[in-house]
Amino acid sequence: MEARTLSRAAYYLLVPAFTFNVMSSAELAAAQALQMVGYMLLVTLGMALLGVLTGRLLRRPASVVAAYLLIAVFGNVGNFGFPLIEFGLGEAALPAATVYFLVITFVSFVLGVAAANYVRGGNMAALLAVFKTPALLALVPALIVNWFDWPLPLVLTRIIGLLAGAMIPVMLIALGVQLAQTRSLRLSYDLLVATALRLLGGPLLAFLLITPFTLDETARGAGIMQASMPAAVLTSIIALEYDLEPEFVTHAVLFSTLVSVVTLTILLTII
């Protein structure tokens, strides 16, 4: 079994289905959600800037700089963030966690795919390629269905639900195959820096930027937690699909996940 086959299935089929499934049924109160969207948008863009600046200050090639950006912005806010937030903050925090999940996923996809295509081609090609991303193509019909409350045929709903439910297991299998193809986890300077950027830079920036926003304690805690997650499995999927330092990114996913057991435990005692 090849990791690229699984990654293509996830990238072109399962992730769009998951995006449609979440966005078409999301229940968001506009006034409250707007504050959370603004907050997490600011945090995510700040992390993107930190990732690019870190790579450039270290004088790394463009592909490594793009990999730093991917790792910095794309936390595992879905299958890692949701259960941890429910455990640490309670079920009442899940609506806020969902808003943050949508913002982080959308912005990270745009920035990550744009950076990957920029490395391959240039500014205009990168911008155009973003709008061809399968997950983003699924966003528009999902929002239309949500806004107009259109019911979908039961058969279509079940198919999309099954594909969406398969996303996380397939991504984890793809990650496992990639890791099995690597001889060992080599602790490099870049790996340590990227992990620190994701696990320490994320929560610090989230703490610093929370002040201007009038969010309640639950929404604040959920936002800081989501900004503190380890690198997402999807980063390795994107890195493999675009040949963007996939070994470095995959090792960052694994290592940051292992280290996050410590950092997230400490964070839960603080917020």
PDB file of C-alpha atoms in Angstrom:
ATOM      1  CA  MET A   1       0.000   0.000   0.000  1.00  0.00           C
ATOM      2  CA  GLU A   2       1.399   3.384  -1.036  1.00  0.00           C
ATOM      3  CA  ALA A   3       0.940   6.499   1.059  1.00  0.00           C
ATOM      4  CA  ARG A   4       0.350   8.611  -2.064  1.00  0.00           C
ATOM      5  CA  THR A   5      -2.693   6.507  -3.039  1.00  0.00           C
ATOM      6  CA  LEU A   6      -4.265   7.007   0.380  1.00  0.00           C
ATOM      7  CA  SER A   7      -3.347  10.684   0.454  1.00  0.00           C
ATOM      8  CA  ARG A   8      -4.966  11.286  -2.930  1.00  0.00           C
ATOM      9  CA  ALA A   9      -8.153   9.538  -1.799  1.00  0.00           C
ATOM     10  CA  ALA A  10      -8.255  11.698   1.332  1.00  0.00           C
ATOM     11  CA  TYR A  11      -7.318  14.929  -0.439  1.00  0.00           C
ATOM     12  CA  TYR A  12      -9.671  14.676  -3.410  1.00  0.00           C
ATOM     13  CA  LEU A  13     -12.627  12.765  -1.963  1.00  0.00           C
ATOM     14  CA  LEU A  14     -12.784  12.373   1.816  1.00  0.00           C
ATOM     15  CA  VAL A  15     -11.719  15.871   2.926  1.00  0.00           C
ATOM     16  CA  PRO A  16     -14.269  17.592   0.621  1.00  0.00           C
ATOM     17  CA  ALA A  17     -16.975  15.257   1.946  1.00  0.00           C
ATOM     18  CA  PHE A  18     -15.982  16.082   5.533  1.00  0.00           C
ATOM     19  CA  THR A  19     -15.970  19.822   4.760  1.00  0.00           C
ATOM     20  CA  PHE A  20     -19.437  19.635   3.206  1.00  0.00           C
ATOM     21  CA  ASN A  21     -20.765  17.506   6.054  1.00  0.00           C
ATOM     22  CA  VAL A  22     -19.566  19.929   8.749  1.00  0.00           C
ATOM     23  CA  MET A  23     -20.379  23.203   6.997  1.00  0.00           C
ATOM     24  CA  SER A  24     -23.823  22.213   5.726  1.00  0.00           C
ATOM     25  CA  SER A  25     -25.054  21.370   9.229  1.00  0.00           C
ATOM     26  CA  ALA A  26     -23.161  23.899  11.378  1.00  0.00           C
ATOM     27  CA  GLU A  27     -25.415  25.995  13.645  1.00  0.00           C
ATOM     28  CA  LEU A  28     -23.760  29.346  14.316  1.00  0.00           C
ATOM     29  CA  ALA A  29     -25.154  32.457  16.046  1.00  0.00           C
ATOM     30  CA  ALA A  30     -23.897  35.294  13.844  1.00  0.00           C
ATOM     31  CA  ALA A  31     -23.049  37.873  16.539  1.00  0.00           C
ATOM     32  CA  GLN A  32     -21.135  35.491  18.770  1.00  0.00           C
ATOM     33  CA  ALA A  33     -19.504  33.619  15.896  1.00  0.00           C
ATOM     34  CA  LEU A  34     -18.211  36.842  14.349  1.00  0.00           C
ATOM     35  CA  GLN A  35     -16.088  37.575  17.427  1.00  0.00           C
ATOM     36  CA  MET A  36     -14.675  34.049  17.425  1.00  0.00           C
ATOM     37  CA  VAL A  37     -13.992  34.120  13.681  1.00  0.00           C
ATOM     38  CA  GLY A  38     -12.118  37.427  13.984  1.00  0.00           C
ATOM     39  CA  TYR A  39     -10.096  36.169  16.920  1.00  0.00           C
ATOM     40  CA  MET A  40      -9.033  32.885  15.352  1.00  0.00           C
ATOM     41  CA  LEU A  41      -8.397  34.498  11.978  1.00  0.00           C
ATOM     42  CA  LEU A  42      -5.959  36.873  13.665  1.00  0.00           C
ATOM     43  CA  VAL A  43      -4.250  34.012  15.534  1.00  0.00           C
ATOM     44  CA  THR A  44      -3.926  31.848  12.416  1.00  0.00           C
ATOM     45  CA  LEU A  45      -2.533  34.655  10.272  1.00  0.00           C
ATOM     46  CA  GLY A  46      -0.121  35.519  13.076  1.00  0.00           C
ATOM     47  CA  MET A  47       1.090  31.919  13.188  1.00  0.00           C
ATOM     48  CA  ALA A  48       1.536  31.945   9.418  1.00  0.00           C
ATOM     49  CA  LEU A  49       3.707  35.046   9.706  1.00  0.00           C
ATOM     50  CA  LEU A  50       5.746  33.454  12.498  1.00  0.00           C
ATOM     51  CA  GLY A  51       6.255  30.330  10.412  1.00  0.00           C
ATOM     52  CA  VAL A  52       7.473  32.232   7.364  1.00  0.00           C
ATOM     53  CA  LEU A  53       9.707  34.547   9.425  1.00  0.00           C
ATOM     54  CA  THR A  54      11.245  31.574  11.256  1.00  0.00           C
ATOM     55  CA  GLY A  55      12.077  29.781   8.017  1.00  0.00           C
ATOM     56  CA  ARG A  56      13.554  32.896   6.453  1.00  0.00           C
ATOM     57  CA  LEU A  57      15.571  33.847   9.547  1.00  0.00           C
ATOM     58  CA  LEU A  58      17.076  30.350   9.465  1.00  0.00           C
ATOM     59  CA  ARG A  59      17.881  30.928   5.761  1.00  0.00           C
ATOM     60  CA  ARG A  60      16.047  27.808   4.667  1.00  0.00           C
ATOM     61  CA  PRO A  61      15.035  27.144   1.024  1.00  0.00           C
ATOM     62  CA  ALA A  62      11.530  28.038  -0.136  1.00  0.00           C
ATOM     63  CA  SER A  63      10.196  24.486   0.246  1.00  0.00           C
ATOM     64  CA  VAL A  64      11.268  24.338   3.903  1.00  0.00           C
ATOM     65  CA  VAL A  65       9.831  27.813   4.571  1.00  0.00           C
ATOM     66  CA  ALA A  66       6.512  26.618   3.125  1.00  0.00           C
ATOM     67  CA  ALA A  67       6.722  23.511   5.328  1.00  0.00           C
ATOM     68  CA  TYR A  68       7.268  25.733   8.387  1.00  0.00           C
ATOM     69  CA  LEU A  69       4.145  27.693   7.438  1.00  0.00           C
ATOM     70  CA  LEU A  70       2.128  24.477   7.079  1.00  0.00           C
ATOM     71  CA  ILE A  71       3.198  23.202  10.494  1.00  0.00           C
ATOM     72  CA  ALA A  72       2.658  26.593  12.153  1.00  0.00           C
ATOM     73  CA  VAL A  73      -0.922  27.166  10.978  1.00  0.00           C
ATOM     74  CA  PHE A  74      -2.413  23.686  10.724  1.00  0.00           C
ATOM     75  CA  GLY A  75      -3.099  22.238  14.170  1.00  0.00           C
ATOM     76  CA  ASN A  76      -4.939  18.961  14.711  1.00  0.00           C
ATOM     77  CA  VAL A  77      -8.127  20.781  15.703  1.00  0.00           C
ATOM     78  CA  GLY A  78     -10.513  18.026  14.607  1.00  0.00           C
ATOM     79  CA  ASN A  79      -9.905  14.491  15.818  1.00  0.00           C
ATOM     80  CA  PHE A  80      -7.456  15.722  18.487  1.00  0.00           C
ATOM     81  CA  GLY A  81      -8.986  19.064  19.446  1.00  0.00           C
ATOM     82  CA  PHE A  82     -12.650  18.148  19.846  1.00  0.00           C
ATOM     83  CA  PRO A  83     -12.292  15.231  22.288  1.00  0.00           C
ATOM     84  CA  LEU A  84      -9.654  17.038  24.339  1.00  0.00           C
ATOM     85  CA  ILE A  85     -11.748  20.205  24.616  1.00  0.00           C
ATOM     86  CA  GLU A  86     -14.829  18.196  25.579  1.00  0.00           C
ATOM     87  CA  PHE A  87     -12.788  16.400  28.241  1.00  0.00           C
ATOM     88  CA  GLY A  88     -11.089  19.511  29.610  1.00  0.00           C
ATOM     89  CA  LEU A  89     -13.762  22.202  29.201  1.00  0.00           C
ATOM     90  CA  GLY A  90     -16.993  20.252  28.914  1.00  0.00           C
ATOM     91  CA  GLU A  91     -19.611  19.782  26.216  1.00  0.00           C
ATOM     92  CA  ALA A  92     -20.596  23.460  26.414  1.00  0.00           C
ATOM     93  CA  ALA A  93     -17.276  24.375  24.747  1.00  0.00           C
ATOM     94  CA  LEU A  94     -17.922  22.285  21.614  1.00  0.00           C
ATOM     95  CA  PRO A  95     -19.898  24.944  19.661  1.00  0.00           C
ATOM     96  CA  ALA A  96     -17.023  27.409  20.067  1.00  0.00           C
ATOM     97  CA  ALA A  97     -14.522  24.679  19.233  1.00  0.00           C
ATOM     98  CA  THR A  98     -16.463  24.010  16.025  1.00  0.00           C
ATOM     99  CA  VAL A  99     -16.276  27.661  14.945  1.00  0.00           C
ATOM    100  CA  TYR A 100     -12.526  27.695  15.538  1.00  0.00           C
ATOM    101  CA  PHE A 101     -12.178  24.394  13.694  1.00  0.00           C
ATOM    102  CA  LEU A 102     -13.884  25.833  10.611  1.00  0.00           C
ATOM    103  CA  VAL A 103     -11.786  29.007  10.616  1.00  0.00           C
ATOM    104  CA  ILE A 104      -8.474  27.209  11.143  1.00  0.00           C
ATOM    105  CA  THR A 105      -9.255  24.550   8.540  1.00  0.00           C
ATOM    106  CA  PHE A 106     -10.332  27.072   5.912  1.00  0.00           C
ATOM    107  CA  VAL A 107      -7.502  29.564   6.407  1.00  0.00           C
ATOM    108  CA  SER A 108      -4.876  26.831   6.770  1.00  0.00           C
ATOM    109  CA  PHE A 109      -6.009  25.209   3.552  1.00  0.00           C
ATOM    110  CA  VAL A 110      -5.799  28.512   1.696  1.00  0.00           C
ATOM    111  CA  LEU A 111      -2.384  29.430   3.090  1.00  0.00           C
ATOM    112  CA  GLY A 112      -0.939  25.923   2.867  1.00  0.00           C
ATOM    113  CA  VAL A 113      -2.001  25.198  -0.704  1.00  0.00           C
ATOM    114  CA  ALA A 114      -1.048  28.714  -1.825  1.00  0.00           C
ATOM    115  CA  ALA A 115       2.426  28.324  -0.287  1.00  0.00           C
ATOM    116  CA  ALA A 116       2.868  24.877  -1.840  1.00  0.00           C
ATOM    117  CA  ASN A 117       1.886  26.136  -5.276  1.00  0.00           C
ATOM    118  CA  TYR A 118       4.040  29.240  -4.892  1.00  0.00           C
ATOM    119  CA  VAL A 119       7.068  27.018  -4.364  1.00  0.00           C
ATOM    120  CA  ARG A 120       6.144  25.141  -7.524  1.00  0.00           C
ATOM    121  CA  GLY A 121       5.105  27.954  -9.805  1.00  0.00           C
ATOM    122  CA  GLY A 122       4.625  31.582  -8.822  1.00  0.00           C
ATOM    123  CA  ASN A 123       2.210  34.084  -7.327  1.00  0.00           C
ATOM    124  CA  MET A 124      -0.685  33.891  -9.802  1.00  0.00           C
ATOM    125  CA  ALA A 125      -0.538  30.121 -10.115  1.00  0.00           C
ATOM    126  CA  ALA A 126      -0.634  29.806  -6.339  1.00  0.00           C
ATOM    127  CA  LEU A 127      -3.681  32.050  -5.997  1.00  0.00           C
ATOM    128  CA  LEU A 128      -5.563  30.280  -8.778  1.00  0.00           C
ATOM    129  CA  ALA A 129      -4.709  26.856  -7.388  1.00  0.00           C
ATOM    130  CA  VAL A 130      -6.251  27.749  -4.021  1.00  0.00           C
ATOM    131  CA  PHE A 131      -9.688  28.039  -5.606  1.00  0.00           C
ATOM    132  CA  LYS A 132      -9.248  24.608  -7.203  1.00  0.00           C
ATOM    133  CA  THR A 133      -8.641  22.937  -3.853  1.00  0.00           C
ATOM    134  CA  PRO A 134     -11.246  20.149  -3.474  1.00  0.00           C
ATOM    135  CA  ALA A 135     -12.167  21.062   0.114  1.00  0.00           C
ATOM    136  CA  LEU A 136     -12.762  24.696  -0.797  1.00  0.00           C
ATOM    137  CA  LEU A 137     -14.840  23.702  -3.835  1.00  0.00           C
ATOM    138  CA  ALA A 138     -17.098  21.798  -1.428  1.00  0.00           C
ATOM    139  CA  LEU A 139     -17.479  24.862   0.806  1.00  0.00           C
ATOM    140  CA  VAL A 140     -19.773  26.936  -1.441  1.00  0.00           C
ATOM    141  CA  PRO A 141     -22.531  24.327  -1.917  1.00  0.00           C
ATOM    142  CA  ALA A 142     -22.275  23.465   1.781  1.00  0.00           C
ATOM    143  CA  LEU A 143     -22.900  27.091   2.786  1.00  0.00           C
ATOM    144  CA  ILE A 144     -25.798  27.360   0.337  1.00  0.00           C
ATOM    145  CA  VAL A 145     -27.426  24.243   1.797  1.00  0.00           C
ATOM    146  CA  ASN A 146     -26.858  25.609   5.312  1.00  0.00           C
ATOM    147  CA  TRP A 147     -28.130  29.139   4.712  1.00  0.00           C
ATOM    148  CA  PHE A 148     -31.281  28.101   2.826  1.00  0.00           C
ATOM    149  CA  ASP A 149     -31.852  25.024   4.993  1.00  0.00           C
ATOM    150  CA  TRP A 150     -32.270  22.831   1.954  1.00  0.00           C
ATOM    151  CA  PRO A 151     -32.857  19.144   2.703  1.00  0.00           C
ATOM    152  CA  LEU A 152     -30.686  16.734   0.732  1.00  0.00           C
ATOM    153  CA  PRO A 153     -31.865  13.343  -0.535  1.00  0.00           C
ATOM    154  CA  LEU A 154     -31.354  10.703   2.129  1.00  0.00           C
ATOM    155  CA  VAL A 155     -29.121   8.601  -0.132  1.00  0.00           C
ATOM    156  CA  LEU A 156     -26.818  11.580  -0.801  1.00  0.00           C
ATOM    157  CA  THR A 157     -26.718  12.489   2.900  1.00  0.00           C
ATOM    158  CA  ARG A 158     -25.691   8.961   3.849  1.00  0.00           C
ATOM    159  CA  ILE A 159     -23.011   8.748   1.146  1.00  0.00           C
ATOM    160  CA  ILE A 160     -21.478  12.065   2.194  1.00  0.00           C
ATOM    161  CA  GLY A 161     -21.674  11.048   5.855  1.00  0.00           C
ATOM    162  CA  LEU A 162     -19.898   7.752   5.201  1.00  0.00           C
ATOM    163  CA  LEU A 163     -17.135   9.434   3.188  1.00  0.00           C
ATOM    164  CA  ALA A 164     -16.735  12.150   5.849  1.00  0.00           C
ATOM    165  CA  GLY A 165     -16.529   9.527   8.591  1.00  0.00           C
ATOM    166  CA  ALA A 166     -13.772   7.729   6.695  1.00  0.00           C
ATOM    167  CA  MET A 167     -11.547  10.821   6.482  1.00  0.00           C
ATOM    168  CA  ILE A 168      -9.807  10.607   9.857  1.00  0.00           C
ATOM    169  CA  PRO A 169      -9.111   6.833   9.755  1.00  0.00           C
ATOM    170  CA  VAL A 170      -7.753   7.029   6.196  1.00  0.00           C
ATOM    171  CA  MET A 171      -5.545  10.019   7.057  1.00  0.00           C
ATOM    172  CA  LEU A 172      -4.187   8.194  10.095  1.00  0.00           C
ATOM    173  CA  ILE A 173      -3.468   5.103   7.989  1.00  0.00           C
ATOM    174  CA  ALA A 174      -1.722   7.266   5.386  1.00  0.00           C
ATOM    175  CA  LEU A 175       0.370   8.826   8.142  1.00  0.00           C
ATOM    176  CA  GLY A 176       1.212   5.371   9.483  1.00  0.00           C
ATOM    177  CA  VAL A 177       2.304   4.186   6.039  1.00  0.00           C
ATOM    178  CA  GLN A 178       4.470   7.283   5.620  1.00  0.00           C
ATOM    179  CA  LEU A 179       6.045   6.735   9.032  1.00  0.00           C
ATOM    180  CA  ALA A 180       6.625   3.052   8.247  1.00  0.00           C
ATOM    181  CA  GLN A 181       8.530   4.104   5.152  1.00  0.00           C
ATOM    182  CA  THR A 182      10.863   6.268   7.225  1.00  0.00           C
ATOM    183  CA  ARG A 183      13.688   4.485   8.993  1.00  0.00           C
ATOM    184  CA  SER A 184      13.606   6.501  12.185  1.00  0.00           C
ATOM    185  CA  LEU A 185      12.494   9.761  13.736  1.00  0.00           C
ATOM    186  CA  ARG A 186      15.564  11.957  13.408  1.00  0.00           C
ATOM    187  CA  LEU A 187      15.598  14.877  15.828  1.00  0.00           C
ATOM    188  CA  SER A 188      16.924  17.773  13.793  1.00  0.00           C
ATOM    189  CA  TYR A 189      17.175  21.444  14.678  1.00  0.00           C
ATOM    190  CA  ASP A 190      14.356  22.261  12.246  1.00  0.00           C
ATOM    191  CA  LEU A 191      12.138  19.608  13.809  1.00  0.00           C
ATOM    192  CA  LEU A 192      12.651  21.015  17.306  1.00  0.00           C
ATOM    193  CA  VAL A 193      12.050  24.587  16.151  1.00  0.00           C
ATOM    194  CA  ALA A 194       8.917  23.668  14.187  1.00  0.00           C
ATOM    195  CA  THR A 195       7.514  21.720  17.146  1.00  0.00           C
ATOM    196  CA  ALA A 196       8.191  24.612  19.529  1.00  0.00           C
ATOM    197  CA  LEU A 197       6.571  27.005  17.071  1.00  0.00           C
ATOM    198  CA  ARG A 198       3.387  24.888  16.942  1.00  0.00           C
ATOM    199  CA  LEU A 199       3.091  23.902  20.619  1.00  0.00           C
ATOM    200  CA  LEU A 200       4.457  27.033  22.321  1.00  0.00           C
ATOM    201  CA  GLY A 201       3.972  29.783  19.748  1.00  0.00           C
ATOM    202  CA  GLY A 202       0.323  28.887  19.187  1.00  0.00           C
ATOM    203  CA  PRO A 203      -0.915  29.207  22.771  1.00  0.00           C
ATOM    204  CA  LEU A 204       1.291  32.221  23.519  1.00  0.00           C
ATOM    205  CA  LEU A 205      -0.067  34.103  20.519  1.00  0.00           C
ATOM    206  CA  ALA A 206      -3.617  33.052  21.396  1.00  0.00           C
ATOM    207  CA  PHE A 207      -3.169  34.388  24.953  1.00  0.00           C
ATOM    208  CA  LEU A 208      -1.742  37.684  23.674  1.00  0.00           C
ATOM    209  CA  LEU A 209      -4.434  38.319  21.072  1.00  0.00           C
ATOM    210  CA  ILE A 210      -7.492  37.435  23.193  1.00  0.00           C
ATOM    211  CA  THR A 211      -7.657  40.799  25.011  1.00  0.00           C
ATOM    212  CA  PRO A 212      -9.473  42.915  22.353  1.00  0.00           C
ATOM    213  CA  PHE A 213     -12.246  40.327  21.985  1.00  0.00           C
ATOM    214  CA  THR A 214     -15.210  40.148  24.363  1.00  0.00           C
ATOM    215  CA  LEU A 215     -15.464  36.376  24.539  1.00  0.00           C
ATOM    216  CA  ASP A 216     -16.779  34.431  27.497  1.00  0.00           C
ATOM    217  CA  GLU A 217     -14.539  32.114  29.492  1.00  0.00           C
ATOM    218  CA  THR A 218     -15.616  28.988  27.613  1.00  0.00           C
ATOM    219  CA  ALA A 219     -15.008  30.517  24.188  1.00  0.00           C
ATOM    220  CA  ARG A 220     -11.631  31.856  25.342  1.00  0.00           C
ATOM    221  CA  GLY A 221     -10.544  28.470  26.661  1.00  0.00           C
ATOM    222  CA  ALA A 222     -11.670  26.650  23.532  1.00  0.00           C
ATOM    223  CA  GLY A 223      -9.831  29.130  21.314  1.00  0.00           C
ATOM    224  CA  ILE A 224      -6.576  28.854  23.226  1.00  0.00           C
ATOM    225  CA  MET A 225      -6.833  25.062  23.240  1.00  0.00           C
ATOM    226  CA  GLN A 226      -7.458  24.870  19.497  1.00  0.00           C
ATOM    227  CA  ALA A 227      -4.471  27.145  18.865  1.00  0.00           C
ATOM    228  CA  SER A 228      -2.298  24.775  20.927  1.00  0.00           C
ATOM    229  CA  MET A 229      -2.893  21.498  19.104  1.00  0.00           C
ATOM    230  CA  PRO A 230      -0.027  19.511  17.539  1.00  0.00           C
ATOM    231  CA  ALA A 231       0.488  19.563  13.774  1.00  0.00           C
ATOM    232  CA  ALA A 232      -2.445  18.018  11.910  1.00  0.00           C
ATOM    233  CA  VAL A 233      -2.258  14.774   9.947  1.00  0.00           C
ATOM    234  CA  LEU A 234      -3.580  16.783   7.002  1.00  0.00           C
ATOM    235  CA  THR A 235      -0.313  18.711   6.829  1.00  0.00           C
ATOM    236  CA  SER A 236       1.500  15.530   5.865  1.00  0.00           C
ATOM    237  CA  ILE A 237      -1.226  14.790   3.300  1.00  0.00           C
ATOM    238  CA  ILE A 238      -0.716  18.206   1.676  1.00  0.00           C
ATOM    239  CA  ALA A 239       3.071  17.911   1.927  1.00  0.00           C
ATOM    240  CA  LEU A 240       3.004  14.520   0.225  1.00  0.00           C
ATOM    241  CA  GLU A 241       0.571  15.654  -2.464  1.00  0.00           C
ATOM    242  CA  TYR A 242       2.702  18.689  -3.354  1.00  0.00           C
ATOM    243  CA  ASP A 243       6.091  17.098  -2.602  1.00  0.00           C
ATOM    244  CA  LEU A 244       6.694  19.746   0.049  1.00  0.00           C
ATOM    245  CA  GLU A 245       9.353  18.271   2.354  1.00  0.00           C
ATOM    246  CA  PRO A 246       7.008  15.366   3.252  1.00  0.00           C
ATOM    247  CA  GLU A 247       9.510  13.599   5.528  1.00  0.00           C
ATOM    248  CA  PHE A 248      10.150  16.741   7.588  1.00  0.00           C
ATOM    249  CA  VAL A 249       6.417  17.516   7.850  1.00  0.00           C
ATOM    250  CA  THR A 250       5.505  13.912   8.738  1.00  0.00           C
ATOM    251  CA  HIS A 251       8.142  13.818  11.471  1.00  0.00           C
ATOM    252  CA  ALA A 252       6.816  17.149  12.782  1.00  0.00           C
ATOM    253  CA  VAL A 253       3.305  15.686  12.979  1.00  0.00           C
ATOM    254  CA  LEU A 254       4.547  12.664  14.927  1.00  0.00           C
ATOM    255  CA  PHE A 255       6.962  14.498  17.225  1.00  0.00           C
ATOM    256  CA  SER A 256       4.605  17.399  18.013  1.00  0.00           C
ATOM    257  CA  THR A 257       1.842  14.896  18.820  1.00  0.00           C
ATOM    258  CA  LEU A 258       4.099  13.069  21.271  1.00  0.00           C
ATOM    259  CA  VAL A 259       5.313  16.282  22.939  1.00  0.00           C
ATOM    260  CA  SER A 260       1.773  17.713  23.103  1.00  0.00           C
ATOM    261  CA  VAL A 261       0.884  15.127  25.745  1.00  0.00           C
ATOM    262  CA  VAL A 262       2.988  17.237  28.104  1.00  0.00           C
ATOM    263  CA  THR A 263       2.193  20.740  26.805  1.00  0.00           C
ATOM    264  CA  LEU A 264      -1.569  20.220  26.599  1.00  0.00           C
ATOM    265  CA  THR A 265      -1.690  18.651  30.064  1.00  0.00           C
ATOM    266  CA  ILE A 266      -0.004  21.756  31.478  1.00  0.00           C
ATOM    267  CA  LEU A 267      -2.292  24.040  29.471  1.00  0.00           C
ATOM    268  CA  LEU A 268      -5.423  22.339  30.792  1.00  0.00           C
ATOM    269  CA  THR A 269      -4.350  23.178  34.343  1.00  0.00           C
ATOM    270  CA  ILE A 270      -3.932  26.861  33.432  1.00  0.00           C
ATOM    271  CA  ILE A 271      -7.078  27.769  31.485  1.00  0.00           C
TER     272      ILE A 271
END
